[in-house]
Amino acid sequence: MATSVKQPAADWRASASPKPKGRENAKDTLCKNITIYGHCRYEDRGCAFNHDPMKLQTPQTLADSLKRRLNVDSPTFTPSSLTSNGSGSGVKSTTISPKAANAAPFTPKSSSAGTSTPPLQRQSDLARWAAPEAPEFVPQTFDSFQLGDVSSLATASSTYDTFGNTPDSLAGIGNTNHQAHTASYMQDAGPVSSGMGTAYYPGQGDFTQPLQYHLYAPLGPHRENLLPYQRTVHDFFISDNLREELQRKAEAAQQVLPQSKLPSQIDHFHSLVPLDTTNQKSATTFGYPSWIYKATSSKDGKTYALRRLEGYRLTNEKAIRSVPSWKRVDSGNVVAIHDAFTTGAFGDRSLVFVTDYHPLSKTLTDHHFVTQSRFAGRHATTAISEQVLWGYMVQIASALKMIHGTGLAARVFDPTKILLTSKNRIRLNACAILDVVQYDTQRTLQELQQEDFVQFGRLILCLASNNPMAVHNMPKAMEYLARSYSAELKDCVLWLLSPSQPSNMKRIEQFLQGVSGQLATAFNADLVAEDHLYSELNRELENARLVRLMAKLSFINERPEFQHDPQWSETGDRYFLKLFRDYVFHQVDAAGNPVIDLAHVLTCLNKLDVGTDERISLVSRDEQNCLVVSYKELKRGVESAFQDLVRAGKRN
């Protein structure tokens, strides 16, 4: 049993240590506990050091500290005798205090004292402190006036002041916002890392990471200014509406028709699914009944749309050779055409055009000219807004500019053939069909392009009147247009419908110049939509980064055996990675119920991916072990263990 021995008070006073010296300026020195742990438990128990870092950063405090410290203007101190510590005897001692070994060498700037001091620094030390090419990196948490002490002791014959603390620069020594900083993520800071840099970042050579690995951040534009605690789980993923739309399109693209009576194989296409919304045959547009199917190509595995012209017999091979010229039309408002061929797989001679497939797209007829089920034959009376009409006109004009610039004519402006692929996004479809079907018709390209303007105007008039038969009563349709829409829109429709003169042919450039103001509006709307989709994509980029991190943890945690070591995942850095897995996913509340907190999971994984200095407490399942580690140490453990697995896999 240990016992304590109490010393008499007199003996205790006699053997007490002398009062430590050099603590007069302790209040101007930052406590090391603040630097290391962030707080000091003895702050209220008599700790004499300063616990407020901001007090040390004021210019007045730094200036006073510099005045109190040793400088070249201080008088030379010559002791008359060397006294031992704690003794008042005048006996001279020939020994030097052990504290002198840590003292900085003093070199005066001038020899006014009449004596010369031999240099105490070796040439190798001077080379180490040589002037770097870049400005010296000074962390903001480092005590900057300590660097000022070294500079004040520099020699006058030195060709370069190492820290740049000249009398002019000392005036701004209190400024902690240094202009020239070395990037903290650089593994090799050049001259800085060879000098003072290694003192602040020791042991960085054993752990490296790609520069672009953690440079992910939420990108703008941000329409709402929300505080961090106002964010919800949905902010980390794409919006529900967009996700549902993409999933529905993916489901439509993978849809099949079991027990179908359609041909199982047409050329290199299979899995045909009809896309027509009605079984009625109509030969109004092309002169032949047409059907549309979805099919999958066996060459590239992609999904295409096949438009079939029933009962067409090709009489001139040159007619089908006009299709490749449409491949040069690269427009976002024209459905791309890939190929055309004839087939007898349907039991007759049919002409098939291969185009891009846009899942869940609708025609303008299905979207705007919907027949009410209760009142058969009556059309919907909901008028199309002028902004939507201008958007349609700008997109069709953009498509015509590309088509006419390629030396072709659209020729098809039927609302049953124009697709609405997304919100207010239209595409001209089936444009190359009439070039093949009516190949023998002798009509010039200029005549066909002029007819495009007239059909363009008729389409807008039908949409504005909300009636597909409005072209049969033009005066009444124009009267409704003038009453419901602006004069600018009416003038554009009149220009399109007016016949062109042989001496003054219409050009699409003239129309674009007339609607330049609406072009700017439509362009701005597209930019806003692009920003929205870009922000949504950025959210999924963050999720992909966390999935890679979770995959690495899954490769490491509780691995049965590695290199004939069954305890590999339970030892070393892998052990606290196992505890970290429990800390993130297996937490329980006070009642022992599991805690399902997605925000906690995302926060921990993000901190691990970045490798912050924040420390967490990891407790084993039996509560016998408790480890305090930082996310930086955890990240090093993840990368080290994962690289061991990668190297072992490459060797095998």
XYZ file of C-alpha atoms in Angstrom:
652
model
C 0.000 0.000 0.000
C 1.461 3.304 -1.048
C 1.830 5.925 1.656
C 2.470 9.652 1.363
C 5.139 11.403 3.410
C 4.449 14.970 4.421
C 7.502 17.230 4.615
C 7.703 19.894 7.341
C 6.784 23.373 6.271
C 10.195 24.792 7.091
C 12.002 22.153 5.076
C 9.533 22.633 2.269
C 10.236 26.344 2.116
C 13.981 25.722 2.288
C 13.959 23.271 -0.605
C 11.448 25.093 -2.736
C 12.473 25.916 -6.270
C 13.269 29.519 -6.967
C 10.633 31.614 -8.719
C 10.940 30.987 -12.405
C 12.250 33.911 -14.343
C 11.325 35.104 -17.766
C 7.554 34.904 -17.178
C 6.985 38.642 -17.112
C 5.784 38.563 -20.719
C 3.821 35.325 -20.394
C 0.573 37.140 -21.020
C 1.859 38.050 -24.514
C 2.719 34.438 -25.347
C 0.091 32.151 -26.805
C -0.565 29.058 -24.694
C 0.629 25.873 -26.411
C -2.525 24.050 -25.322
C -4.522 26.432 -27.535
C -2.272 25.626 -30.505
C -2.334 21.844 -29.981
C -5.754 21.055 -28.511
C -7.711 24.224 -29.238
C -8.377 24.888 -25.542
C -6.562 24.927 -22.193
C -8.025 23.200 -19.177
C -5.909 25.389 -16.863
C -7.174 28.671 -18.283
C -9.236 29.329 -15.161
C -6.757 27.660 -12.822
C -3.885 30.099 -12.934
C -2.300 29.529 -16.375
C -0.259 32.685 -16.995
C -0.169 32.450 -20.788
C -2.501 34.123 -23.235
C -5.559 32.169 -24.382
C -6.918 34.617 -26.969
C -5.010 34.381 -30.288
C -6.659 37.554 -31.600
C -4.940 39.706 -28.978
C -1.552 38.754 -30.418
C -2.466 39.814 -33.940
C -3.007 43.541 -33.306
C -0.347 45.857 -34.710
C 0.138 47.599 -31.359
C 0.809 44.328 -29.562
C 3.306 43.174 -32.165
C 5.081 46.526 -32.162
C 5.398 46.491 -28.360
C 6.685 42.943 -28.488
C 9.355 43.899 -30.997
C 10.470 46.811 -28.832
C 10.815 44.594 -25.791
C 12.845 41.984 -27.595
C 16.556 42.136 -28.281
C 17.636 44.262 -31.241
C 20.812 45.790 -32.586
C 20.242 49.081 -30.790
C 20.291 47.468 -27.366
C 23.424 48.185 -25.257
C 25.993 45.451 -25.042
C 25.626 43.434 -21.842
C 28.859 42.266 -20.196
C 28.391 40.246 -16.968
C 30.855 40.937 -14.199
C 30.683 37.415 -12.903
C 28.952 34.142 -13.646
C 26.672 33.055 -10.835
C 25.140 29.695 -10.461
C 21.415 29.360 -10.716
C 19.749 29.878 -7.361
C 22.942 30.863 -5.564
C 24.006 34.306 -4.462
C 27.709 33.562 -4.064
C 30.200 35.363 -6.169
C 32.259 32.341 -6.955
C 33.091 32.313 -10.628
C 32.106 29.253 -12.595
C 33.901 28.038 -15.673
C 30.903 26.098 -16.953
C 28.131 27.352 -19.220
C 24.481 26.789 -18.472
C 22.887 23.984 -20.511
C 20.261 26.485 -21.697
C 22.931 28.230 -23.742
C 22.874 25.380 -26.253
C 19.423 26.448 -27.457
C 20.264 30.138 -27.663
C 20.217 31.777 -31.090
C 23.586 33.158 -32.250
C 23.850 36.932 -31.993
C 25.550 38.785 -34.786
C 25.534 42.606 -34.578
C 24.994 44.610 -37.751
C 27.962 46.880 -37.034
C 31.282 46.637 -35.197
C 30.691 49.743 -33.061
C 31.575 47.822 -29.928
C 35.149 47.539 -31.127
C 35.235 43.775 -31.103
C 34.544 41.328 -33.860
C 32.393 38.284 -33.299
C 33.447 35.197 -35.190
C 30.709 33.645 -37.302
C 28.961 30.820 -35.533
C 26.885 29.502 -38.443
C 28.283 26.998 -40.848
C 28.100 27.514 -44.590
C 25.666 24.615 -44.875
C 23.266 26.354 -42.483
C 23.513 29.559 -44.468
C 22.731 27.671 -47.659
C 19.708 26.159 -46.001
C 18.322 29.611 -45.241
C 19.121 30.967 -48.699
C 16.622 33.267 -50.344
C 13.896 31.318 -52.158
C 12.579 32.186 -55.563
C 9.007 32.527 -54.251
C 7.842 34.503 -51.198
C 8.101 32.572 -47.955
C 4.943 30.817 -46.834
C 3.809 31.929 -43.373
C 0.758 30.144 -41.896
C -1.795 32.467 -40.342
C -1.788 30.529 -37.062
C 1.975 30.831 -36.709
C 3.327 33.490 -34.372
C 4.571 35.968 -36.925
C 6.594 38.106 -34.559
C 8.892 35.146 -33.896
C 10.037 35.417 -37.480
C 10.676 39.084 -36.867
C 13.176 38.195 -34.151
C 15.312 36.238 -36.562
C 15.259 38.984 -39.137
C 16.289 41.586 -36.577
C 19.407 39.549 -35.833
C 20.498 39.274 -39.464
C 23.839 40.673 -40.446
C 24.200 43.958 -42.288
C 26.487 42.399 -44.856
C 23.823 39.872 -45.889
C 22.775 40.353 -49.517
C 19.155 39.395 -48.891
C 16.913 39.637 -45.886
C 15.530 36.115 -45.552
C 12.103 37.051 -44.288
C 11.865 40.405 -46.042
C 11.323 42.254 -42.749
C 12.914 45.543 -43.725
C 11.920 48.697 -41.878
C 9.304 49.292 -44.563
C 7.866 45.831 -44.223
C 7.794 45.912 -40.444
C 5.031 48.485 -40.584
C 2.637 45.869 -41.898
C 3.817 42.999 -39.762
C 0.504 42.863 -37.968
C -1.374 42.002 -41.150
C -2.202 38.333 -41.048
C -3.652 38.234 -44.567
C -0.459 37.543 -46.466
C -0.781 38.165 -50.175
C 1.692 35.515 -51.353
C 0.682 32.083 -50.099
C 1.826 28.727 -51.342
C -1.060 26.428 -52.167
C -1.634 24.181 -49.172
C -2.559 21.195 -51.365
C 0.806 21.166 -53.154
C 2.910 18.143 -52.263
C 6.121 19.804 -53.418
C 6.303 23.513 -52.814
C 9.707 23.877 -54.414
C 12.086 26.147 -52.521
C 9.546 26.600 -49.767
C 9.288 22.899 -49.035
C 13.060 22.583 -48.929
C 13.277 25.298 -46.294
C 10.651 26.233 -43.778
C 7.911 24.234 -45.527
C 9.093 20.892 -44.143
C 8.908 22.234 -40.626
C 5.185 22.791 -40.902
C 4.283 19.722 -42.971
C 6.478 16.854 -41.769
C 6.052 13.353 -43.125
C 4.141 14.276 -46.285
C 6.163 12.073 -48.591
C 4.561 8.818 -47.460
C 1.012 9.819 -48.490
C 0.062 11.508 -51.746
C -3.167 11.905 -53.636
C -4.101 13.221 -57.073
C -4.681 16.932 -57.152
C -8.133 16.666 -58.668
C -9.356 13.953 -56.313
C -11.046 16.139 -53.709
C -11.672 19.309 -55.705
C -15.440 18.895 -55.821
C -17.643 21.706 -54.613
C -21.252 22.744 -55.226
C -21.326 24.891 -58.343
C -23.653 27.756 -59.169
C -25.842 29.377 -59.972
C -27.592 29.157 -56.607
C -31.112 30.539 -56.805
C -31.804 30.323 -53.068
C -29.626 31.474 -50.196
C -30.119 28.744 -47.614
C -28.188 28.297 -44.412
C -26.398 24.970 -43.825
C -28.965 23.776 -41.290
C -31.776 24.551 -43.741
C -30.602 21.976 -46.257
C -32.504 18.730 -46.587
C -31.553 15.278 -47.786
C -33.013 16.066 -51.218
C -30.386 18.765 -51.711
C -27.725 16.080 -52.138
C -29.473 14.404 -55.087
C -31.159 15.466 -58.310
C -34.725 16.695 -58.019
C -37.529 14.158 -57.848
C -39.214 15.465 -61.000
C -36.078 15.168 -63.103
C -35.240 11.756 -61.652
C -38.747 10.493 -62.376
C -38.614 11.828 -65.929
C -35.286 10.141 -66.635
C -36.421 6.868 -65.103
C -39.637 6.894 -67.113
C -37.673 7.523 -70.314
C -35.274 4.705 -69.482
C -38.213 2.400 -68.808
C -39.807 3.338 -72.135
C -36.548 2.678 -73.977
C -36.353 -0.837 -72.470
C -39.991 -1.679 -73.089
C -40.710 -4.856 -75.070
C -43.860 -6.321 -76.578
C -44.229 -10.017 -75.702
C -46.004 -12.306 -78.146
C -45.833 -9.672 -80.837
C -46.969 -10.391 -84.373
C -44.389 -7.982 -85.764
C -41.311 -9.349 -87.524
C -38.640 -10.541 -85.098
C -35.820 -9.199 -87.270
C -35.644 -6.390 -89.819
C -32.192 -6.028 -91.268
C -30.053 -5.678 -88.091
C -32.941 -4.430 -85.913
C -34.928 -6.526 -83.468
C -37.437 -6.189 -80.596
C -39.899 -3.992 -82.483
C -42.486 -2.088 -80.424
C -45.186 0.068 -82.130
C -45.258 3.726 -81.064
C -48.389 4.926 -82.871
C -51.209 6.113 -80.633
C -53.934 5.196 -83.159
C -54.578 2.286 -85.493
C -56.092 4.448 -88.225
C -54.249 4.485 -91.523
C -53.495 7.928 -92.899
C -51.776 8.702 -96.190
C -52.297 12.478 -96.026
C -48.708 13.552 -95.420
C -46.582 11.148 -97.461
C -49.106 9.562 -99.860
C -48.596 6.173 -98.201
C -49.718 4.846 -94.812
C -46.892 5.217 -92.332
C -46.147 3.522 -89.022
C -43.518 4.157 -86.391
C -41.702 1.493 -84.323
C -39.023 1.348 -81.657
C -36.261 -1.162 -82.350
C -32.846 -2.139 -81.021
C -29.827 -2.448 -83.273
C -27.738 -5.601 -83.015
C -24.664 -3.696 -84.219
C -24.286 -1.155 -81.407
C -27.085 -2.113 -78.990
C -28.720 1.336 -79.223
C -32.405 2.071 -79.650
C -33.697 3.687 -82.836
C -37.031 4.720 -84.323
C -38.104 3.036 -87.574
C -40.660 4.831 -89.740
C -42.248 2.458 -92.237
C -44.056 3.501 -95.418
C -46.476 0.689 -96.194
C -46.823 -0.516 -99.789
C -44.035 1.620 -101.257
C -42.172 0.150 -104.181
C -38.851 1.749 -105.072
C -38.641 2.438 -108.819
C -35.527 4.582 -108.943
C -32.416 3.734 -106.920
C -31.232 7.344 -107.107
C -34.176 8.363 -104.927
C -32.881 6.559 -101.856
C -29.385 7.937 -102.408
C -30.613 11.367 -101.345
C -30.876 10.186 -97.717
C -27.136 10.363 -96.879
C -27.167 14.099 -97.586
C -29.446 14.524 -94.539
C -26.726 13.116 -92.297
C -24.896 16.434 -92.719
C -27.764 18.279 -91.008
C -26.546 18.705 -87.446
C -29.283 20.615 -85.635
C -30.764 20.285 -82.190
C -34.226 20.896 -83.626
C -34.157 18.190 -86.312
C -34.480 14.465 -85.637
C -31.306 12.899 -87.007
C -31.660 10.437 -89.917
C -29.244 7.511 -90.066
C -30.310 5.191 -92.864
C -33.079 4.136 -95.249
C -33.757 0.738 -96.804
C -36.538 -1.352 -98.329
C -37.760 -4.579 -96.779
C -40.383 -7.278 -97.326
C -40.419 -8.492 -93.720
C -43.909 -7.044 -93.146
C -45.423 -9.100 -95.983
C -45.282 -6.256 -98.512
C -42.754 -3.897 -100.015
C -42.059 -1.223 -97.416
C -39.627 1.662 -97.170
C -38.038 2.086 -93.700
C -36.265 5.209 -92.418
C -33.963 4.881 -89.381
C -33.964 7.933 -87.086
C -33.079 8.801 -83.498
C -35.452 7.581 -80.828
C -36.688 10.094 -78.264
C -38.604 8.212 -75.544
C -41.912 9.580 -74.279
C -41.979 12.286 -76.937
C -45.323 13.589 -78.201
C -46.412 15.297 -81.369
C -47.782 18.825 -81.369
C -51.164 17.373 -82.283
C -51.189 15.137 -79.195
C -50.031 17.980 -76.966
C -52.176 20.886 -78.189
C -55.025 19.536 -80.308
C -56.455 17.125 -77.762
C -60.067 16.073 -78.300
C -62.249 16.128 -75.196
C -63.625 12.690 -74.423
C -67.002 14.052 -73.224
C -67.622 16.236 -76.253
C -66.471 14.292 -79.277
C -65.265 16.419 -82.147
C -64.540 19.483 -79.990
C -60.993 20.548 -79.469
C -59.416 21.881 -76.328
C -59.927 25.591 -75.887
C -56.756 26.263 -73.884
C -54.856 28.878 -75.859
C -51.108 28.631 -76.315
C -49.230 31.460 -74.664
C -47.360 33.875 -76.874
C -44.051 33.052 -75.186
C -44.455 29.380 -76.118
C -45.335 30.321 -79.694
C -42.251 32.505 -79.981
C -40.186 29.604 -78.651
C -41.584 27.294 -81.332
C -40.946 29.862 -84.065
C -37.346 30.454 -82.992
C -36.612 26.715 -82.899
C -38.185 26.039 -86.283
C -36.312 29.000 -87.766
C -33.061 27.612 -86.347
C -33.788 24.232 -87.952
C -34.618 25.848 -91.302
C -31.390 27.827 -91.263
C -29.387 24.619 -90.889
C -31.467 22.727 -93.488
C -31.422 25.500 -96.095
C -27.727 26.094 -95.455
C -27.054 22.435 -96.308
C -28.869 22.769 -99.653
C -32.055 20.942 -98.620
C -35.699 21.735 -97.870
C -37.710 20.583 -94.837
C -41.043 20.120 -96.716
C -42.797 18.523 -93.684
C -44.506 20.916 -91.226
C -47.430 18.727 -90.262
C -48.124 18.996 -86.489
C -48.498 15.213 -86.408
C -44.851 14.884 -87.446
C -43.237 17.545 -85.219
C -42.068 16.040 -81.916
C -42.167 17.645 -78.499
C -39.275 15.830 -76.778
C -39.217 17.860 -73.541
C -40.721 21.025 -72.109
C -41.197 23.424 -75.059
C -38.439 21.599 -76.996
C -39.542 20.649 -80.505
C -37.828 18.789 -83.350
C -38.756 18.530 -87.020
C -39.231 14.899 -87.986
C -39.534 12.854 -91.201
C -38.006 15.602 -93.323
C -36.191 13.314 -95.782
C -39.190 11.139 -96.677
C -40.721 13.377 -99.349
C -37.316 13.692 -101.053
C -37.454 9.930 -101.667
C -41.180 9.476 -102.305
C -41.490 12.494 -104.642
C -38.078 12.153 -106.229
C -39.476 12.100 -109.756
C -41.347 15.373 -109.238
C -39.463 18.067 -111.084
C -39.326 20.928 -108.572
C -36.372 23.188 -107.974
C -34.714 23.584 -104.580
C -35.523 27.298 -104.491
C -39.197 26.570 -105.019
C -39.209 23.982 -102.227
C -37.468 26.334 -99.803
C -39.975 29.104 -100.537
C -42.774 26.633 -99.841
C -41.193 25.947 -96.434
C -41.960 29.529 -95.353
C -45.626 29.198 -96.310
C -46.048 25.904 -94.477
C -44.199 27.410 -91.515
C -46.730 30.255 -91.361
C -49.675 27.858 -91.658
C -48.347 25.794 -88.738
C -48.059 28.846 -86.463
C -51.534 29.993 -87.501
C -53.018 26.604 -86.574
C -51.228 26.599 -83.215
C -52.284 30.164 -82.422
C -55.911 29.407 -83.364
C -55.749 26.127 -81.436
C -57.375 24.445 -84.407
C -55.604 22.164 -86.915
C -58.184 23.125 -89.600
C -57.642 26.901 -89.248
C -55.920 27.145 -92.647
C -59.251 26.453 -94.373
C -60.601 29.798 -93.083
C -57.642 32.145 -93.239
C -59.463 35.491 -92.677
C -61.124 34.287 -89.504
C -57.881 32.731 -88.226
C -55.937 35.959 -88.844
C -58.651 37.945 -87.059
C -58.333 35.692 -84.009
C -54.560 35.987 -84.179
C -54.665 39.785 -84.240
C -57.103 39.867 -81.333
C -55.235 37.408 -79.068
C -51.550 38.089 -79.763
C -49.204 41.003 -80.311
C -48.773 42.903 -83.547
C -45.199 41.646 -83.863
C -46.354 38.028 -83.955
C -49.065 38.890 -86.480
C -46.554 40.637 -88.763
C -44.231 37.611 -88.677
C -47.051 35.240 -89.655
C -48.140 37.571 -92.489
C -44.566 37.717 -93.777
C -44.384 33.925 -93.809
C -47.732 33.493 -95.583
C -47.188 36.200 -98.191
C -46.052 34.889 -101.614
C -42.484 35.657 -102.559
C -41.584 37.660 -105.652
C -39.173 36.236 -108.248
C -37.006 39.328 -107.860
C -37.053 39.227 -104.072
C -36.954 35.710 -102.696
C -37.382 35.133 -98.992
C -34.411 34.010 -96.953
C -34.399 32.579 -93.458
C -31.770 35.150 -92.442
C -34.326 37.906 -93.034
C -36.783 36.233 -90.700
C -34.131 35.770 -87.985
C -33.220 39.447 -88.185
C -36.867 40.388 -87.714
C -37.216 38.255 -84.562
C -33.802 39.060 -83.085
C -35.372 40.260 -79.830
C -37.173 36.947 -79.381
C -33.943 35.134 -80.205
C -32.264 36.768 -77.217
C -35.173 35.775 -74.970
C -35.101 32.168 -76.144
C -31.330 32.026 -75.811
C -31.517 33.290 -72.246
C -34.142 30.651 -71.402
C -31.854 27.940 -72.780
C -28.956 29.212 -70.665
C -31.097 29.135 -67.522
C -32.180 25.574 -68.310
C -28.561 24.611 -68.916
C -27.532 26.053 -65.539
C -30.272 24.056 -63.855
C -29.237 20.787 -65.499
C -25.574 21.517 -64.772
C -26.334 21.964 -61.082
C -28.319 18.743 -61.065
C -25.444 16.920 -62.732
C -23.018 18.302 -60.173
C -25.051 16.719 -57.374
C -24.678 13.316 -58.971
C -20.952 13.951 -59.331
C -20.732 14.323 -55.546
C -22.643 11.079 -55.104
C -20.302 9.221 -57.431
C -17.351 10.392 -55.349
C -18.921 9.038 -52.162
C -19.769 5.746 -53.856
C -16.090 5.257 -54.753
C -15.135 5.953 -51.145
C -17.705 3.482 -49.807
C -16.454 0.885 -52.296
C -12.904 1.277 -50.934
C -14.143 0.836 -47.373
C -16.066 -2.273 -48.384
C -12.945 -3.770 -49.957
C -11.028 -3.270 -46.699
C -13.457 -3.842 -43.818
C -13.688 -7.392 -42.426
C -11.701 -8.945 -45.260
C -11.424 -12.660 -44.442
C -7.790 -13.032 -45.474
C -5.031 -11.096 -47.159
C -1.585 -12.516 -47.945
C -2.247 -15.542 -45.692
C -3.035 -13.269 -42.766
C -6.576 -13.831 -41.452
C -6.187 -10.932 -38.996
C -5.178 -8.355 -41.606
C -8.436 -6.414 -41.406
C -8.337 -6.449 -37.589
C -4.849 -4.997 -37.133
C -3.068 -1.720 -37.819
C -4.889 1.006 -39.645
C -7.565 -1.433 -40.786
C -8.847 -1.839 -37.218
C -9.874 1.782 -36.747
C -11.397 1.737 -40.251
C -13.669 -1.003 -38.944
C -14.519 1.144 -35.936
C -15.160 4.080 -38.272
C -17.635 1.944 -40.224
C -19.536 1.317 -36.991
C -19.335 5.020 -36.125
C -20.949 5.987 -39.438
C -23.498 3.236 -40.070
C -24.107 1.360 -36.822
C -24.927 4.064 -34.307
C -27.726 3.568 -31.766
C -29.573 5.924 -29.463
C -29.870 5.770 -25.677
C -32.576 3.129 -25.926
C -30.515 0.930 -28.236
C -32.552 1.699 -31.335
C -30.670 2.129 -34.617
C -30.059 5.692 -35.761
C -30.891 6.144 -39.451
C -29.462 9.578 -40.235
C -28.419 10.102 -43.841
C -27.084 13.579 -43.074
C -24.658 12.062 -40.544
C -23.457 9.518 -43.113
C -22.910 12.118 -45.838
C -21.144 14.495 -43.447
C -18.732 11.820 -42.205
C -17.948 10.521 -45.694
C -17.334 14.031 -47.028
C -14.951 14.794 -44.166
C -13.163 11.495 -44.777
C -12.848 12.182 -48.481
C -11.297 15.593 -47.841
C -9.208 14.430 -44.875
C -9.942 17.163 -42.347
C -8.101 17.632 -39.055
C -11.263 17.100 -37.023
C -10.900 14.358 -34.427
C -13.523 11.777 -33.560
C -13.750 9.131 -30.853
C -14.048 5.522 -32.075
C -15.213 2.933 -29.534
C -15.024 -0.820 -30.053
C -18.134 -2.946 -29.874
C -17.173 -4.370 -26.468
C -16.435 -0.813 -25.230
C -12.960 -1.893 -24.111
C -11.019 0.201 -26.649
C -11.382 3.884 -27.453
C -9.335 5.565 -30.165
C -9.196 9.296 -30.901
C -8.196 9.802 -34.527
C -8.603 12.529 -37.135
C -10.188 12.198 -40.544
C -6.772 12.850 -42.073
C -5.384 9.752 -40.360
C -8.410 7.754 -41.423
C -7.929 8.833 -45.023
C -4.288 7.797 -44.931
C -5.350 4.430 -43.622
C -7.920 3.984 -46.387
C -5.478 4.893 -49.144
C -2.667 2.787 -47.690
C -4.808 -0.329 -47.235
C -6.471 0.051 -50.639
C -3.121 0.456 -52.383
C -1.924 -2.745 -50.711
C -4.896 -4.554 -52.215
C -4.294 -3.011 -55.641
C -0.603 -3.949 -55.676
C -1.385 -7.494 -54.617
C -3.977 -7.792 -57.381
C -1.506 -6.568 -60.020
C 1.140 -9.063 -58.937
C -1.291 -11.903 -59.400
